[in-house]
Amino acid sequence: MLLTGAISFAASADQQDASPIYGVRLPADYRQWQVISVAHEAGSLNDIRVILGNDIAVAAYRNGQRPFPDGTVLVRVAWKLVPSPRNDAIFGRAQSFVAGEPTNVQVEVKNSKLYGATGGWGYGQFESGKANPDAALIGTCNACHRKLADGDDLVFTHYSP
Amino acid sequence: MLLTGAISFAASADQQDASPIYGVRLPADYRQWQVISVAHEAGSLNDIRVILGNDIAVAAYRNGQRPFPDGTVLVRVAWKLVPSPRNDAIFGRAQSFVAGEPTNVQVEVKNSKLYGATGGWGYGQFESGKANPDAALIGTCNACHRKLADGDDLVFTHYSP
């Protein structure tokens, strides 16, 4: 009974750190990963974002390898896009926008066996390091990524040299 | 005479890869460095940019160390900010902007002895991997950075977690 309790507790702690549906976790060292590209989503998101990749992702991008190999992990980090009055004053015109507060971090993991039903990809979204537990939200990821052309292997981002 | 000639030739090749005034070079491995932050300059620049740092820079940012120690190198990589009709079609609204063609790469190097006359910083700008030879252009870097508050140590970018 004690053993069962311990296992249940571990599973519960586990779930807090992993996304619903896919069980994707935030990689511990993602903030040290290399840059794949950057982007800006306007409208209600109004963010500026960087897409980082682990070594497997970087190699696949540089070699043009598609589909991405198992073990590929991409992390999208986003911050609110905010004007910089300080920079604008120095530059003498209103033109400078910088990263404000972090919004969320999204992770996609390639594992063709584990995520075969979703084209080989699993997804997660993290706020302040915690997995967003909203299964309905996480369920939308793949539906949107599947709208990409086949050659993109369900990945929006291209490499920026 | 032959020796002198060889030295002159080496100096000439050297100058092609180094910035005027400061002799700053593009670090060979900068594209693998960690992200400090991202930004967007509107107006005539219309770019999206990532600021990368070497290990000394990253440690100084994370530890809040100012002034930055000698050996700090910051690299700003910029691309034209372009709309993504593909993404907009998938998202169902015009909101997505991505990195287009690279514009230039700017580098600043902290060396309090070598660059004592410019607050400890040397500057360079690189297009397609080649140092921009325009001394008038490179001469403007420090004048602008010096407009920052003392606590910034002549560096615009703050770290984005």
Tab-separated table of C-alpha atoms in Angstrom:
chain	number	residue	atom	x	y	z
A	1	MET	CA	0.000	0.000	0.000
A	2	LEU	CA	2.787	2.397	0.844
A	3	LEU	CA	4.537	1.541	-2.373
A	4	THR	CA	1.366	2.098	-4.376
A	5	GLY	CA	0.894	5.448	-2.668
A	6	ALA	CA	4.422	6.497	-3.505
A	7	ILE	CA	3.939	5.581	-7.130
A	8	SER	CA	0.668	7.502	-7.307
A	9	PHE	CA	2.306	10.554	-5.830
A	10	ALA	CA	5.131	10.371	-8.358
A	11	ALA	CA	2.640	10.075	-11.195
A	12	SER	CA	0.768	13.076	-9.905
A	13	ALA	CA	3.894	15.254	-9.639
A	14	ASP	CA	4.774	14.010	-13.086
A	15	GLN	CA	1.534	15.219	-14.588
A	16	GLN	CA	2.050	18.737	-13.290
A	17	ASP	CA	5.215	19.054	-15.354
A	18	ALA	CA	3.978	17.358	-18.504
A	19	SER	CA	1.450	18.433	-21.113
A	20	PRO	CA	-1.954	16.779	-21.384
A	21	ILE	CA	-2.485	14.291	-24.221
A	22	TYR	CA	1.230	14.073	-25.093
A	23	GLY	CA	3.138	14.156	-21.809
A	24	VAL	CA	5.643	16.627	-23.253
A	25	ARG	CA	7.981	18.303	-20.739
A	26	LEU	CA	9.919	21.539	-20.840
A	27	PRO	CA	13.551	20.595	-21.579
A	28	ALA	CA	15.759	21.698	-18.678
A	29	ASP	CA	18.378	23.383	-20.858
A	30	TYR	CA	16.263	24.793	-23.705
A	31	ARG	CA	17.251	28.412	-23.018
A	32	GLN	CA	20.814	27.469	-24.027
A	33	TRP	CA	19.773	26.014	-27.379
A	34	GLN	CA	20.616	27.489	-30.776
A	35	VAL	CA	18.371	29.856	-32.688
A	36	ILE	CA	16.405	28.467	-35.626
A	37	SER	CA	14.571	31.724	-36.404
A	38	VAL	CA	12.521	34.598	-35.001
A	39	ALA	CA	8.989	35.831	-35.724
A	40	HIS	CA	6.338	38.338	-34.727
A	41	GLU	CA	2.662	37.588	-34.270
A	42	ALA	CA	0.590	40.766	-34.378
A	43	GLY	CA	-3.084	41.100	-33.427
A	44	SER	CA	-4.234	39.843	-30.056
A	45	LEU	CA	-0.986	37.916	-29.487
A	46	ASN	CA	1.244	40.962	-30.145
A	47	ASP	CA	4.389	39.014	-29.370
A	48	ILE	CA	7.961	38.586	-30.502
A	49	ARG	CA	9.323	35.062	-30.453
A	50	VAL	CA	12.401	33.006	-30.967
A	51	ILE	CA	12.376	29.384	-32.079
A	52	LEU	CA	15.175	27.297	-30.568
A	53	GLY	CA	16.227	23.779	-31.464
A	54	ASN	CA	18.131	20.976	-29.787
A	55	ASP	CA	21.220	19.580	-31.546
A	56	ILE	CA	19.146	17.058	-33.521
A	57	ALA	CA	16.851	19.848	-34.738
A	58	VAL	CA	19.742	22.124	-35.709
A	59	ALA	CA	21.464	19.346	-37.657
A	60	ALA	CA	18.229	18.469	-39.474
A	61	TYR	CA	17.650	22.101	-40.435
A	62	ARG	CA	21.223	22.633	-41.638
A	63	ASN	CA	21.157	19.390	-43.650
A	64	GLY	CA	17.648	19.970	-45.009
A	65	GLN	CA	16.536	16.644	-43.506
A	66	ARG	CA	12.759	16.059	-43.729
A	67	PRO	CA	10.906	14.511	-42.106
A	68	PHE	CA	12.690	15.572	-38.925
A	69	PRO	CA	14.309	12.601	-37.158
A	70	ASP	CA	13.001	11.222	-33.894
A	71	GLY	CA	14.495	13.177	-31.014
A	72	THR	CA	13.995	16.543	-32.696
A	73	VAL	CA	12.753	19.105	-30.173
A	74	LEU	CA	11.723	22.654	-31.054
A	75	VAL	CA	10.969	25.292	-28.435
A	76	ARG	CA	9.186	28.540	-29.186
A	77	VAL	CA	9.764	31.254	-26.562
A	78	ALA	CA	7.546	34.359	-26.774
A	79	TRP	CA	7.430	37.736	-25.060
A	80	LYS	CA	5.002	40.632	-25.382
A	81	LEU	CA	6.248	43.098	-28.021
A	82	VAL	CA	6.490	46.477	-26.320
A	83	PRO	CA	7.741	49.882	-27.476
A	84	SER	CA	11.008	51.165	-26.014
A	85	PRO	CA	10.638	54.877	-25.185
A	86	ARG	CA	14.279	54.859	-24.063
A	87	ASN	CA	15.527	53.622	-27.435
A	88	ASP	CA	13.141	55.884	-29.349
A	89	ALA	CA	14.495	58.915	-27.486
A	90	ILE	CA	18.080	57.943	-28.351
A	91	PHE	CA	17.259	57.188	-31.993
A	92	GLY	CA	15.154	60.354	-32.344
A	93	ARG	CA	12.113	58.533	-33.706
A	94	ALA	CA	9.461	56.023	-32.641
A	95	GLN	CA	10.717	52.780	-34.158
A	96	SER	CA	12.066	50.502	-31.456
A	97	PHE	CA	10.188	47.521	-30.016
A	98	VAL	CA	11.675	45.084	-27.538
A	99	ALA	CA	10.740	41.939	-25.634
A	100	GLY	CA	8.495	42.625	-22.628
A	101	GLU	CA	7.006	40.087	-20.239
A	102	PRO	CA	7.253	36.409	-21.222
A	103	THR	CA	3.947	34.974	-22.465
A	104	ASN	CA	4.420	31.234	-22.819
A	105	VAL	CA	6.795	28.600	-24.128
A	106	GLN	CA	5.625	25.986	-26.614
A	107	VAL	CA	7.443	22.712	-27.205
A	108	GLU	CA	7.112	20.156	-29.972
A	109	VAL	CA	8.808	16.783	-29.840
A	110	LYS	CA	9.272	14.346	-32.707
A	111	ASN	CA	8.689	10.721	-31.779
A	112	SER	CA	7.199	8.783	-34.647
A	113	LYS	CA	6.246	5.799	-32.484
A	114	LEU	CA	4.835	7.625	-29.460
A	115	TYR	CA	3.003	10.273	-31.487
A	116	GLY	CA	2.160	8.297	-34.604
A	117	ALA	CA	-1.483	9.408	-34.482
A	118	THR	CA	-0.463	13.089	-34.803
A	119	GLY	CA	2.081	12.818	-37.583
A	120	GLY	CA	4.927	12.009	-35.225
A	121	TRP	CA	4.707	15.171	-33.131
A	122	GLY	CA	3.762	15.789	-29.506
A	123	TYR	CA	3.017	19.226	-28.091
A	124	GLY	CA	3.073	21.180	-24.856
A	125	GLN	CA	2.638	24.746	-23.645
A	126	PHE	CA	4.278	26.113	-20.507
A	127	GLU	CA	3.628	29.243	-18.446
A	128	SER	CA	6.234	30.168	-15.827
A	129	GLY	CA	7.746	26.728	-16.290
A	130	LYS	CA	4.494	24.844	-15.592
A	131	ALA	CA	2.652	22.735	-18.151
A	132	ASN	CA	-0.659	24.217	-19.218
A	133	PRO	CA	-3.185	21.515	-18.206
A	134	ASP	CA	-5.888	22.524	-20.727
A	135	ALA	CA	-6.358	19.466	-22.926
A	136	ALA	CA	-8.705	21.358	-25.257
A	137	LEU	CA	-6.010	23.960	-25.874
A	138	ILE	CA	-3.235	21.420	-26.459
A	139	GLY	CA	-5.562	19.490	-28.733
A	140	THR	CA	-5.611	22.414	-31.171
A	141	CYS	CA	-1.838	22.321	-31.844
A	142	ASN	CA	-1.756	19.397	-34.205
A	143	ALA	CA	-4.921	20.387	-36.085
A	144	CYS	CA	-3.260	23.685	-37.024
A	145	HIS	CA	0.196	22.242	-37.798
A	146	ARG	CA	-1.415	19.646	-40.057
A	147	LYS	CA	-2.537	22.442	-42.400
A	148	LEU	CA	1.070	22.921	-43.534
A	149	ALA	CA	2.330	21.429	-46.771
A	150	ASP	CA	3.669	17.855	-46.589
A	151	GLY	CA	7.266	18.953	-47.172
A	152	ASP	CA	7.242	21.008	-43.979
A	153	ASP	CA	6.682	17.910	-41.788
A	154	LEU	CA	4.145	19.865	-39.673
A	155	VAL	CA	6.696	22.541	-38.720
A	156	PHE	CA	6.043	26.233	-39.400
A	157	THR	CA	9.561	27.556	-38.880
A	158	HIS	CA	12.252	27.698	-41.546
A	159	TYR	CA	15.903	28.176	-40.618
A	160	SER	CA	17.230	31.748	-40.774
A	161	PRO	CA	20.951	31.905	-41.579
B	1	MET	CA	61.978	42.754	-48.436
B	2	LEU	CA	60.137	39.524	-49.075
B	3	LEU	CA	59.313	39.281	-45.400
B	4	THR	CA	58.014	42.826	-45.327
B	5	GLY	CA	55.878	42.057	-48.362
B	6	ALA	CA	54.437	38.973	-46.717
B	7	ILE	CA	53.552	40.916	-43.615
B	8	SER	CA	51.868	43.640	-45.649
B	9	PHE	CA	49.815	41.054	-47.503
B	10	ALA	CA	48.726	39.432	-44.254
B	11	ALA	CA	47.758	42.815	-42.846
B	12	SER	CA	45.706	43.520	-45.966
B	13	ALA	CA	43.815	40.228	-45.792
B	14	ASP	CA	43.356	40.895	-42.127
B	15	GLN	CA	41.703	44.232	-42.739
B	16	GLN	CA	39.085	42.689	-45.024
B	17	ASP	CA	37.778	40.596	-42.156
B	18	ALA	CA	38.021	43.207	-39.416
B	19	SER	CA	36.075	46.394	-38.793
B	20	PRO	CA	37.655	49.814	-39.358
B	21	ILE	CA	38.719	51.790	-36.279
B	22	TYR	CA	38.356	48.784	-33.919
B	23	GLY	CA	39.594	45.728	-35.803
B	24	VAL	CA	36.598	43.713	-34.576
B	25	ARG	CA	36.028	40.352	-36.295
B	26	LEU	CA	32.945	38.203	-36.725
B	27	PRO	CA	33.279	35.340	-34.192
B	28	ALA	CA	33.406	32.034	-36.070
B	29	ASP	CA	30.815	30.303	-33.888
B	30	TYR	CA	28.453	33.180	-33.031
B	31	ARG	CA	25.425	31.510	-34.641
B	32	GLN	CA	25.661	28.829	-31.939
B	33	TRP	CA	25.590	31.324	-29.059
B	34	GLN	CA	22.789	31.720	-26.551
B	35	VAL	CA	19.951	34.205	-26.904
B	36	ILE	CA	20.062	37.365	-24.789
B	37	SER	CA	16.896	38.892	-26.253
B	38	VAL	CA	14.991	39.796	-29.422
B	39	ALA	CA	13.764	43.110	-30.816
B	40	HIS	CA	12.047	44.775	-33.758
B	41	GLU	CA	13.120	48.021	-35.378
B	42	ALA	CA	10.311	49.508	-37.450
B	43	GLY	CA	10.614	52.403	-39.897
B	44	SER	CA	13.243	52.242	-42.617
B	45	LEU	CA	15.047	49.346	-40.931
B	46	ASN	CA	11.896	47.177	-40.686
B	47	ASP	CA	13.816	44.277	-39.205
B	48	ILE	CA	13.525	41.567	-36.600
B	49	ARG	CA	16.660	40.789	-34.635
B	50	VAL	CA	18.144	38.479	-32.088
B	51	ILE	CA	20.949	39.443	-29.730
B	52	LEU	CA	23.328	36.588	-28.940
B	53	GLY	CA	26.081	36.476	-26.344
B	54	ASN	CA	29.229	34.448	-25.773
B	55	ASP	CA	29.585	32.554	-22.484
B	56	ILE	CA	31.134	35.563	-20.737
B	57	ALA	CA	28.233	37.763	-21.831
B	58	VAL	CA	25.598	35.233	-20.751
B	59	ALA	CA	27.193	34.833	-17.314
B	60	ALA	CA	27.383	38.613	-16.850
B	61	TYR	CA	23.721	39.026	-17.787
B	62	ARG	CA	22.551	36.212	-15.519
B	63	ASN	CA	24.635	37.514	-12.612
B	64	GLY	CA	23.719	41.159	-13.220
B	65	GLN	CA	27.424	42.030	-13.563
B	66	ARG	CA	28.040	45.610	-14.742
B	67	PRO	CA	30.243	46.834	-16.218
B	68	PHE	CA	30.543	43.795	-18.466
B	69	PRO	CA	33.890	42.019	-18.011
B	70	ASP	CA	36.594	42.069	-20.661
B	71	GLY	CA	35.950	39.299	-23.157
B	72	THR	CA	32.227	39.974	-23.360
B	73	VAL	CA	31.041	39.731	-26.963
B	74	LEU	CA	27.507	40.534	-28.130
B	75	VAL	CA	26.272	39.802	-31.638
B	76	ARG	CA	23.105	41.300	-33.088
B	77	VAL	CA	21.734	39.332	-36.067
B	78	ALA	CA	18.951	41.001	-38.093
B	79	TRP	CA	16.634	39.971	-40.885
B	80	LYS	CA	14.000	41.891	-42.829
B	81	LEU	CA	10.588	41.496	-41.161
B	82	VAL	CA	8.240	40.132	-43.805
B	83	PRO	CA	4.608	39.009	-43.704
B	84	SER	CA	3.880	35.293	-44.041
B	85	PRO	CA	0.892	34.793	-46.353
B	86	ARG	CA	1.187	31.044	-45.726
B	87	ASN	CA	0.819	31.451	-41.957
B	88	ASP	CA	-1.908	34.067	-42.334
B	89	ALA	CA	-3.937	31.677	-44.505
B	90	ILE	CA	-3.607	28.926	-41.884
B	91	PHE	CA	-4.429	31.246	-38.968
B	92	GLY	CA	-7.340	32.838	-40.844
B	93	ARG	CA	-6.107	36.404	-40.307
B	94	ALA	CA	-3.233	38.708	-41.278
B	95	GLN	CA	-1.007	38.642	-38.205
B	96	SER	CA	2.135	36.623	-38.905
B	97	PHE	CA	5.530	38.140	-39.670
B	98	VAL	CA	8.701	36.124	-40.062
B	99	ALA	CA	12.406	36.630	-40.732
B	100	GLY	CA	13.174	37.357	-44.393
B	101	GLU	CA	16.570	38.071	-45.934
B	102	PRO	CA	19.465	38.743	-43.537
B	103	THR	CA	20.414	42.427	-43.363
B	104	ASN	CA	23.627	42.661	-41.353
B	105	VAL	CA	25.330	41.396	-38.229
B	106	GLN	CA	26.700	43.812	-35.646
B	107	VAL	CA	29.307	42.845	-33.074
B	108	GLU	CA	30.474	44.607	-29.936
B	109	VAL	CA	33.497	43.479	-27.959
B	110	LYS	CA	34.461	44.555	-24.450
B	111	ASN	CA	38.173	45.190	-23.987
B	112	SER	CA	38.788	47.958	-21.503
B	113	LYS	CA	42.437	48.362	-22.455
B	114	LEU	CA	42.152	48.170	-26.240
B	115	TYR	CA	38.998	50.274	-26.443
B	116	GLY	CA	39.512	52.567	-23.468
B	117	ALA	CA	38.753	55.661	-25.551
B	118	THR	CA	35.234	54.370	-26.353
B	119	GLY	CA	34.151	53.229	-22.924
B	120	GLY	CA	35.736	49.798	-23.313
B	121	TRP	CA	33.768	48.727	-26.387
B	122	GLY	CA	34.812	48.051	-29.972
B	123	TYR	CA	32.323	47.688	-32.818
B	124	GLY	CA	31.938	46.061	-36.199
B	125	GLN	CA	29.238	45.479	-38.809
B	126	PHE	CA	29.238	42.553	-41.209
B	127	GLU	CA	27.322	41.893	-44.415
B	128	SER	CA	27.459	38.344	-45.828
B	129	GLY	CA	30.288	37.615	-43.408
B	130	LYS	CA	32.465	40.541	-44.587
B	131	ALA	CA	33.384	43.515	-42.443
B	132	ASN	CA	31.770	46.757	-43.575
B	133	PRO	CA	34.775	48.991	-44.368
B	134	ASP	CA	32.943	52.315	-43.880
B	135	ALA	CA	34.794	54.044	-41.047
B	136	ALA	CA	32.232	56.866	-40.924
B	137	LEU	CA	29.473	54.300	-40.328
B	138	ILE	CA	31.381	52.382	-37.658
B	139	GLY	CA	32.281	55.676	-36.020
B	140	THR	CA	28.616	56.308	-35.246
B	141	CYS	CA	28.218	53.170	-33.076
B	142	ASN	CA	29.838	54.446	-29.932
B	143	ALA	CA	28.311	57.937	-30.143
B	144	CYS	CA	24.853	56.361	-30.023
B	145	HIS	CA	25.639	53.752	-27.356
B	146	ARG	CA	27.115	56.476	-25.141
B	147	LYS	CA	23.651	58.045	-24.863
B	148	LEU	CA	22.546	55.181	-22.606
B	149	ALA	CA	22.462	55.555	-18.825
B	150	ASP	CA	25.688	54.748	-16.980
B	151	GLY	CA	24.266	51.578	-15.423
B	152	ASP	CA	23.764	50.034	-18.871
B	153	ASP	CA	27.521	50.076	-19.634
B	154	LEU	CA	26.795	51.253	-23.193
B	155	VAL	CA	24.640	48.200	-23.984
B	156	PHE	CA	21.040	48.557	-25.202
B	157	THR	CA	19.888	44.992	-24.669
B	158	HIS	CA	18.491	43.623	-21.429
B	159	TYR	CA	18.255	39.879	-20.826
B	160	SER	CA	14.882	38.244	-21.584
B	161	PRO	CA	14.198	35.172	-19.431
